[in-house]
Coordinates of N, CA and C and ligand atoms in Angstrom, one line a residue:
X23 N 24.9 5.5 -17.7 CA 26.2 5.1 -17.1 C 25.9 4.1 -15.9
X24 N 27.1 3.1 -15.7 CA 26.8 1.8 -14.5 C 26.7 2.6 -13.3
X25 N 25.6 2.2 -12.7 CA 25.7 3.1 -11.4 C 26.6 2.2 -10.1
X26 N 27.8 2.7 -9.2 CA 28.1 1.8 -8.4 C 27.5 1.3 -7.4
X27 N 27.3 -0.1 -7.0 CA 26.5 -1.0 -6.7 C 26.8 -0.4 -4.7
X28 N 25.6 -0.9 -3.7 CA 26.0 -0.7 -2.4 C 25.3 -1.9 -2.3
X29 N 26.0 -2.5 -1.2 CA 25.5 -4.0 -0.4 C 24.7 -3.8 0.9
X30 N 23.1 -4.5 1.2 CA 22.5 -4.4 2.0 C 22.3 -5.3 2.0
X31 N 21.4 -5.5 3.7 CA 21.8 -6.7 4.5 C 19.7 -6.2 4.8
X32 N 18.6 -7.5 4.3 CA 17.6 -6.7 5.1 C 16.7 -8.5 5.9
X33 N 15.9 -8.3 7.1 CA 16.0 -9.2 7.2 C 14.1 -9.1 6.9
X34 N 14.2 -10.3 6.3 CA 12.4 -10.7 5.9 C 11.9 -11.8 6.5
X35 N 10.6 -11.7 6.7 CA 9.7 -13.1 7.2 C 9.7 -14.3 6.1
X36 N 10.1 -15.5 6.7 CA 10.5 -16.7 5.6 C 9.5 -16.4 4.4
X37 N 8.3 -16.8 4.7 CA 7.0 -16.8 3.5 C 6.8 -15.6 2.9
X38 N 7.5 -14.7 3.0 CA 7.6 -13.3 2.2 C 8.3 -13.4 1.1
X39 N 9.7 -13.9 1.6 CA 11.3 -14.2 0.9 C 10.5 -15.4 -0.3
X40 N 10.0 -16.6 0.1 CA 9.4 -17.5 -0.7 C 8.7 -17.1 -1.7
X41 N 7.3 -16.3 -1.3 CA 6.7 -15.6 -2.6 C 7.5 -14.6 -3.5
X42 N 8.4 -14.3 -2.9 CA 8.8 -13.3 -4.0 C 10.2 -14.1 -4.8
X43 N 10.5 -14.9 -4.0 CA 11.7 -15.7 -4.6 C 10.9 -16.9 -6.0
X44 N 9.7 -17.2 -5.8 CA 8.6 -17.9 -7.0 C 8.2 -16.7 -7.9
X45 N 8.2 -15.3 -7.5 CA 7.5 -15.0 -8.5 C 8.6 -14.5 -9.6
X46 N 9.9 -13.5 -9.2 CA 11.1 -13.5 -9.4 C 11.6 -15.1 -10.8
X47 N 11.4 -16.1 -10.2 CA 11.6 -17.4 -11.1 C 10.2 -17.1 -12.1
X48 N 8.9 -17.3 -12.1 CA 8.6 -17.7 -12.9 C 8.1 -16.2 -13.8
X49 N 9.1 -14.3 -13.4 CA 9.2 -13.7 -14.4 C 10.8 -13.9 -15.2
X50 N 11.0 -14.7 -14.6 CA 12.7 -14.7 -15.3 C 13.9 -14.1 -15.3
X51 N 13.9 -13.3 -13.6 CA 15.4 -12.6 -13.3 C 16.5 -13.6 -13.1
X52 N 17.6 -13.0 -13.4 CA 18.9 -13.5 -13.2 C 19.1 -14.1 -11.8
X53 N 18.6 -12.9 -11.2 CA 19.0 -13.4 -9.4 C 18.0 -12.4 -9.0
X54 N 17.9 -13.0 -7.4 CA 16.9 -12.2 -6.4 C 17.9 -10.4 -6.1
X55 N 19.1 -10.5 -7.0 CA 18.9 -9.0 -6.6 C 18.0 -7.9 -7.5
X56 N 18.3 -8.2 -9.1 CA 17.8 -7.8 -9.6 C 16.2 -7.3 -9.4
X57 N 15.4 -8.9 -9.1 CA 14.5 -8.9 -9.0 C 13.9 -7.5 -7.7
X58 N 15.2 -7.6 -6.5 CA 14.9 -6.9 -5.6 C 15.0 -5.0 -6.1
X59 N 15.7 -4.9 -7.2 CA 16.0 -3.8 -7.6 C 15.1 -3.3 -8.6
X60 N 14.4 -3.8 -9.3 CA 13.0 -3.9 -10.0 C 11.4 -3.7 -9.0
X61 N 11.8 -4.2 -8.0 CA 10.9 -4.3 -6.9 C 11.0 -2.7 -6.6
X62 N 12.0 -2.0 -6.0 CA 11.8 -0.9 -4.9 C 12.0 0.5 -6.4
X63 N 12.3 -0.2 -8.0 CA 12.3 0.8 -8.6 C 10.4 1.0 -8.5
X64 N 9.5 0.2 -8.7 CA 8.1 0.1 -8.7 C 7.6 1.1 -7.0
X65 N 8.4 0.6 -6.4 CA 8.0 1.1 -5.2 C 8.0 2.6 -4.8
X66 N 9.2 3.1 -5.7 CA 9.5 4.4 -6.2 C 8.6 4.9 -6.7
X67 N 8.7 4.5 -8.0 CA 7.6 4.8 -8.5 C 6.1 5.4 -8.4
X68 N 5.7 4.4 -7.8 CA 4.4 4.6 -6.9 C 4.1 5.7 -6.1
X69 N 5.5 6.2 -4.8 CA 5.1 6.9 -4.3 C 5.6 8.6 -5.2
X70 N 6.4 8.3 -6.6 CA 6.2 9.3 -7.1 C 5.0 9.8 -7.3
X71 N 4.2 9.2 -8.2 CA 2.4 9.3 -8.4 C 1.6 9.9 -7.4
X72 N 2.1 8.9 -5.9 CA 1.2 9.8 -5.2 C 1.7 10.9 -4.7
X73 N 2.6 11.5 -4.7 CA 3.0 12.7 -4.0 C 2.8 13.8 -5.8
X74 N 2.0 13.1 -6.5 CA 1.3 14.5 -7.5 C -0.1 14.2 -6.9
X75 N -0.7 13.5 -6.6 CA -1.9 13.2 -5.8 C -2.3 14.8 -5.3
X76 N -2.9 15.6 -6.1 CA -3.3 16.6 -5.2 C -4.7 17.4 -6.4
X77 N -5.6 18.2 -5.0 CA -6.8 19.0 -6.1 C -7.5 18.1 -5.9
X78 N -9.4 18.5 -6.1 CA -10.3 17.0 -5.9 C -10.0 16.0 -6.6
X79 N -10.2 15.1 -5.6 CA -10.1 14.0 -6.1 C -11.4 12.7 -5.6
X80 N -11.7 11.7 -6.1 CA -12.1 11.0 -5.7 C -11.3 9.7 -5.8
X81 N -11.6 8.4 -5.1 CA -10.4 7.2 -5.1 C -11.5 6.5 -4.3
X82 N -10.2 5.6 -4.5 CA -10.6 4.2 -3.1 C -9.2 3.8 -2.9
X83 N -9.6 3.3 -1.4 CA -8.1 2.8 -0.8 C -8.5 1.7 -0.4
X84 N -8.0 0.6 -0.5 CA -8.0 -0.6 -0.6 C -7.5 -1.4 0.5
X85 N -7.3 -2.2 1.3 CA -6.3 -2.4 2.3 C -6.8 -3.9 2.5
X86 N -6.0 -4.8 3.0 CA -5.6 -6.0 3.7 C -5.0 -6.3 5.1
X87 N -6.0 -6.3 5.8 CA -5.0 -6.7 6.9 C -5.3 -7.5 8.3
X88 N -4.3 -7.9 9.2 CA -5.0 -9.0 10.3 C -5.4 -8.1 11.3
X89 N -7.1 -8.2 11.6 CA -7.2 -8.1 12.4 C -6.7 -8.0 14.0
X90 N -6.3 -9.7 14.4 CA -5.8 -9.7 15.3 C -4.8 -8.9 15.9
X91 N -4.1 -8.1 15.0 CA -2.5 -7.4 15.6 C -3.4 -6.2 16.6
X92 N -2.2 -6.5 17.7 CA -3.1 -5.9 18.7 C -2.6 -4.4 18.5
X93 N -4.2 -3.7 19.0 CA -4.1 -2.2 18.6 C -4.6 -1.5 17.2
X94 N -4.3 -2.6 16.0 CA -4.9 -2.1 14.4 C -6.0 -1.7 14.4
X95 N -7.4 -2.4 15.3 CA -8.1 -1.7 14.5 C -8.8 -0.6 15.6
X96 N -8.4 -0.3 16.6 CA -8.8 0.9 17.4 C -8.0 1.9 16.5
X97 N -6.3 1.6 15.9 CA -5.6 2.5 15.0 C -6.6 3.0 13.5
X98 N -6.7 1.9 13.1 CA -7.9 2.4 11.8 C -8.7 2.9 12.0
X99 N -9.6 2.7 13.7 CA -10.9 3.7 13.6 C -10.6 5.0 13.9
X100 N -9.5 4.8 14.5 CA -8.7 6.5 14.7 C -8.6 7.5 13.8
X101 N -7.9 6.8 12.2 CA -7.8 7.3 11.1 C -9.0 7.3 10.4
X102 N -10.0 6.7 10.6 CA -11.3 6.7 9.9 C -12.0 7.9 10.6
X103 N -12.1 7.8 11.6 CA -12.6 9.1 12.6 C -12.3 10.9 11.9
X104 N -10.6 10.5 12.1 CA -10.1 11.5 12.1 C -10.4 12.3 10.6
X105 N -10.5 11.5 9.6 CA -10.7 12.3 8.2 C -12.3 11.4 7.9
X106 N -13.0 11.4 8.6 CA -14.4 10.9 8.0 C -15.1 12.1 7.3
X107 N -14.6 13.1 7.4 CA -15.1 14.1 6.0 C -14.8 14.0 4.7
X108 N -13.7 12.9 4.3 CA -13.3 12.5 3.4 C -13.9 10.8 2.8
X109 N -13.3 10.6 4.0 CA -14.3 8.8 3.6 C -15.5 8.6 3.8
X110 N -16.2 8.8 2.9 CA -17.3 8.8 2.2 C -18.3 7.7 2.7
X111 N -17.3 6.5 2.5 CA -18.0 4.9 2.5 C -17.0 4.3 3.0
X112 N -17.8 2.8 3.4 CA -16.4 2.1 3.2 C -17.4 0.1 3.2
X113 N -16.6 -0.4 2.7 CA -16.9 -2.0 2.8 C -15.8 -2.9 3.5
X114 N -16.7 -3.9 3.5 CA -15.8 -4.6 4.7 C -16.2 -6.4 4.7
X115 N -15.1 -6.9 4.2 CA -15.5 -8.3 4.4 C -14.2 -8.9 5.0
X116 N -14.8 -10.1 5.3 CA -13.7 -11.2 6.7 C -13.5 -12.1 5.8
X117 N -12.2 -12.2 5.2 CA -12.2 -13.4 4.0 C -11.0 -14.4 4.8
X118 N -10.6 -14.3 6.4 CA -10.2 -15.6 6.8 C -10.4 -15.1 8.2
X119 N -10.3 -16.5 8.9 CA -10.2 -16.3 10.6 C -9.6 -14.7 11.1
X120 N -8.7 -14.2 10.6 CA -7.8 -13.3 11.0 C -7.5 -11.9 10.1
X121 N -7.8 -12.4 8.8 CA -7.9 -11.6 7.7 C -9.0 -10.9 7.0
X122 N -8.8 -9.5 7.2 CA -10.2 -8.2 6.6 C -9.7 -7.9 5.7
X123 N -10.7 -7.7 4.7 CA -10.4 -6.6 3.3 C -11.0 -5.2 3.4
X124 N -10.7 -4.6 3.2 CA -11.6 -3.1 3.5 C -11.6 -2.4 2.5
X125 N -12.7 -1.5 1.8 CA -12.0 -0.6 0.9 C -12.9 0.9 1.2
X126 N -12.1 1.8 1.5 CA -12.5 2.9 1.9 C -13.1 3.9 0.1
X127 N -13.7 4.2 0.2 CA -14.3 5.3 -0.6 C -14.4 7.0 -0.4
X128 N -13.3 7.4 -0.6 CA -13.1 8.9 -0.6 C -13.7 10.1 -2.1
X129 N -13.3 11.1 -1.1 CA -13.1 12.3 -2.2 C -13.5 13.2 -1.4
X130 N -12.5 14.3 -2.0 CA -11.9 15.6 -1.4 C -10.5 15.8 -1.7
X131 N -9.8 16.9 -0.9 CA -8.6 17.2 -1.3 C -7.6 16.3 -1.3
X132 N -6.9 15.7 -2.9 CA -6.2 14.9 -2.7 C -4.9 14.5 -2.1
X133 N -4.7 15.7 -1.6 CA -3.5 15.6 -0.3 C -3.7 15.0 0.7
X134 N -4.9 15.1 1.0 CA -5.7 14.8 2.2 C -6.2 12.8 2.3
X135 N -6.6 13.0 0.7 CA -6.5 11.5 0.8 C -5.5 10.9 0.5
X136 N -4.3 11.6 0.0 CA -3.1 10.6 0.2 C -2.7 10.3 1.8
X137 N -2.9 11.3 2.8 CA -2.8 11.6 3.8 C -2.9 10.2 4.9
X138 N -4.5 9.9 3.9 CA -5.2 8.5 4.5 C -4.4 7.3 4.1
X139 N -4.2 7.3 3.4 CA -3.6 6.2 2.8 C -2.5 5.8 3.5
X140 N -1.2 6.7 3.4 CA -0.3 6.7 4.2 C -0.1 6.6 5.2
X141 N -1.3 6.8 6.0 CA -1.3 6.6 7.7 C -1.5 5.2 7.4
X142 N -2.4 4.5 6.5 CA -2.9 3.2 6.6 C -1.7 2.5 6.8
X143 N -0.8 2.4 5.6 CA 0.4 2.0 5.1 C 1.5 1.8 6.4
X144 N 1.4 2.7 7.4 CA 1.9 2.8 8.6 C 1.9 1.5 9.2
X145 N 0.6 1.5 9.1 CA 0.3 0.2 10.6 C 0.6 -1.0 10.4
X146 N 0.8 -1.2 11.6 CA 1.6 -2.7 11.5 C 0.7 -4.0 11.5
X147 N 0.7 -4.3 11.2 CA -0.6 -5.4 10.7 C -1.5 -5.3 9.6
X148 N -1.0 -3.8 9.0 CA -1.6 -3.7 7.6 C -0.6 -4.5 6.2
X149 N -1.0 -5.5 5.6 CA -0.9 -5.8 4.8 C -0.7 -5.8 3.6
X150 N -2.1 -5.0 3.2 CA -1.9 -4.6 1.6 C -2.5 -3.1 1.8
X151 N -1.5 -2.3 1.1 CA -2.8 -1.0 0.8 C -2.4 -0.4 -0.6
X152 N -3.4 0.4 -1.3 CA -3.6 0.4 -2.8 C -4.6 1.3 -2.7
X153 N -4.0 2.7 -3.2 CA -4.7 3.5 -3.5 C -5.2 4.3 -5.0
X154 N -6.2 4.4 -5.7 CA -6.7 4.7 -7.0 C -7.5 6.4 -6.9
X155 N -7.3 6.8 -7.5 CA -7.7 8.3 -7.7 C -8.5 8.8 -8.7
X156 N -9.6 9.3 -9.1 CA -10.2 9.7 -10.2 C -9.6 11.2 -10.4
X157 N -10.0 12.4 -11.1 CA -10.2 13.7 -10.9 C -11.6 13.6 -11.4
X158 N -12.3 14.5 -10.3 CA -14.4 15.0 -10.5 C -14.2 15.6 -11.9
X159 N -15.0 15.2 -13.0 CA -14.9 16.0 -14.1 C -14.5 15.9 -15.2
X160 N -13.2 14.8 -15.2 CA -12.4 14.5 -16.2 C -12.3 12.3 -16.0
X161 N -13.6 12.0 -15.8 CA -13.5 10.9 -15.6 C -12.8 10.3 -17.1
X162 N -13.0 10.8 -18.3 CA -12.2 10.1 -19.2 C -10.9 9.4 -19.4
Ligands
NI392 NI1 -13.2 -8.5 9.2

């Protein structure tokens, strides 16, 4: 059944609205709302998955983000500190003046590493985060 529609008003950074207003055109929505309603159904989505995220686990969490923003990365060493019995590893490369890629390597309780994830996702200057999960045992 049509579900009735609500009108929102949200405000975005120009070069945000741009990328998603190109990619929206070249998958072929009608209009940027749809596209926006396809967007936050994914977003949904996602954090359905991770809130089953539970029981060992192993993963990697992935992240992008500018260094420069002041405070990020005393904030990440905080959260790295704070569950380092979980992150295992981690890599780290500088792929612009301003811009780090990081990818943490966990395993343990995977409440615990959604836990990480989610704090990451927080910070403001964090750009991309992307979390993957194995279960020990059942790699198949
Ligand atoms: Ni860096």
């Amino acid at each position: 059944m049509e579900q009735e529609l609500t009108r929102i008003g949200v405000s975005l950074p120009e070069n945000l609205l741009e990328k998603f207003d190109e990619i929206i055109t070249k998958r072929g929505y009608s209009s940027r709302s749809e596209g926006i309603r396809d967007a936050i159904r994914s977003y949904i989505r996602y954090y359905a998955w991770m809130s089953e995220v539970e029981g060992e686990r192993a993963g990697t969490i992935s992240m992008v983000y500018d260094h420069s923003q002041r405070g990020l990365v005393n904030s990440l060493l905080d959260v790295e500190h704070e569950f380092s019995s979980i992150i295992r590893s981690s890599l780290h490369i500088h792929i612009s003046h301003d811009m780090c890629m990081e990818v943490l390597l966990v395993m343990g309780e995977g409440k615990e590493v959604k836990k990480v994830a989610e704090k990451i996702m927080t910070l403001r200057g964090v750009k991309h985060v992307k979390l993957t999960t194995i279960i020990p045992g059942e790699e198949i």
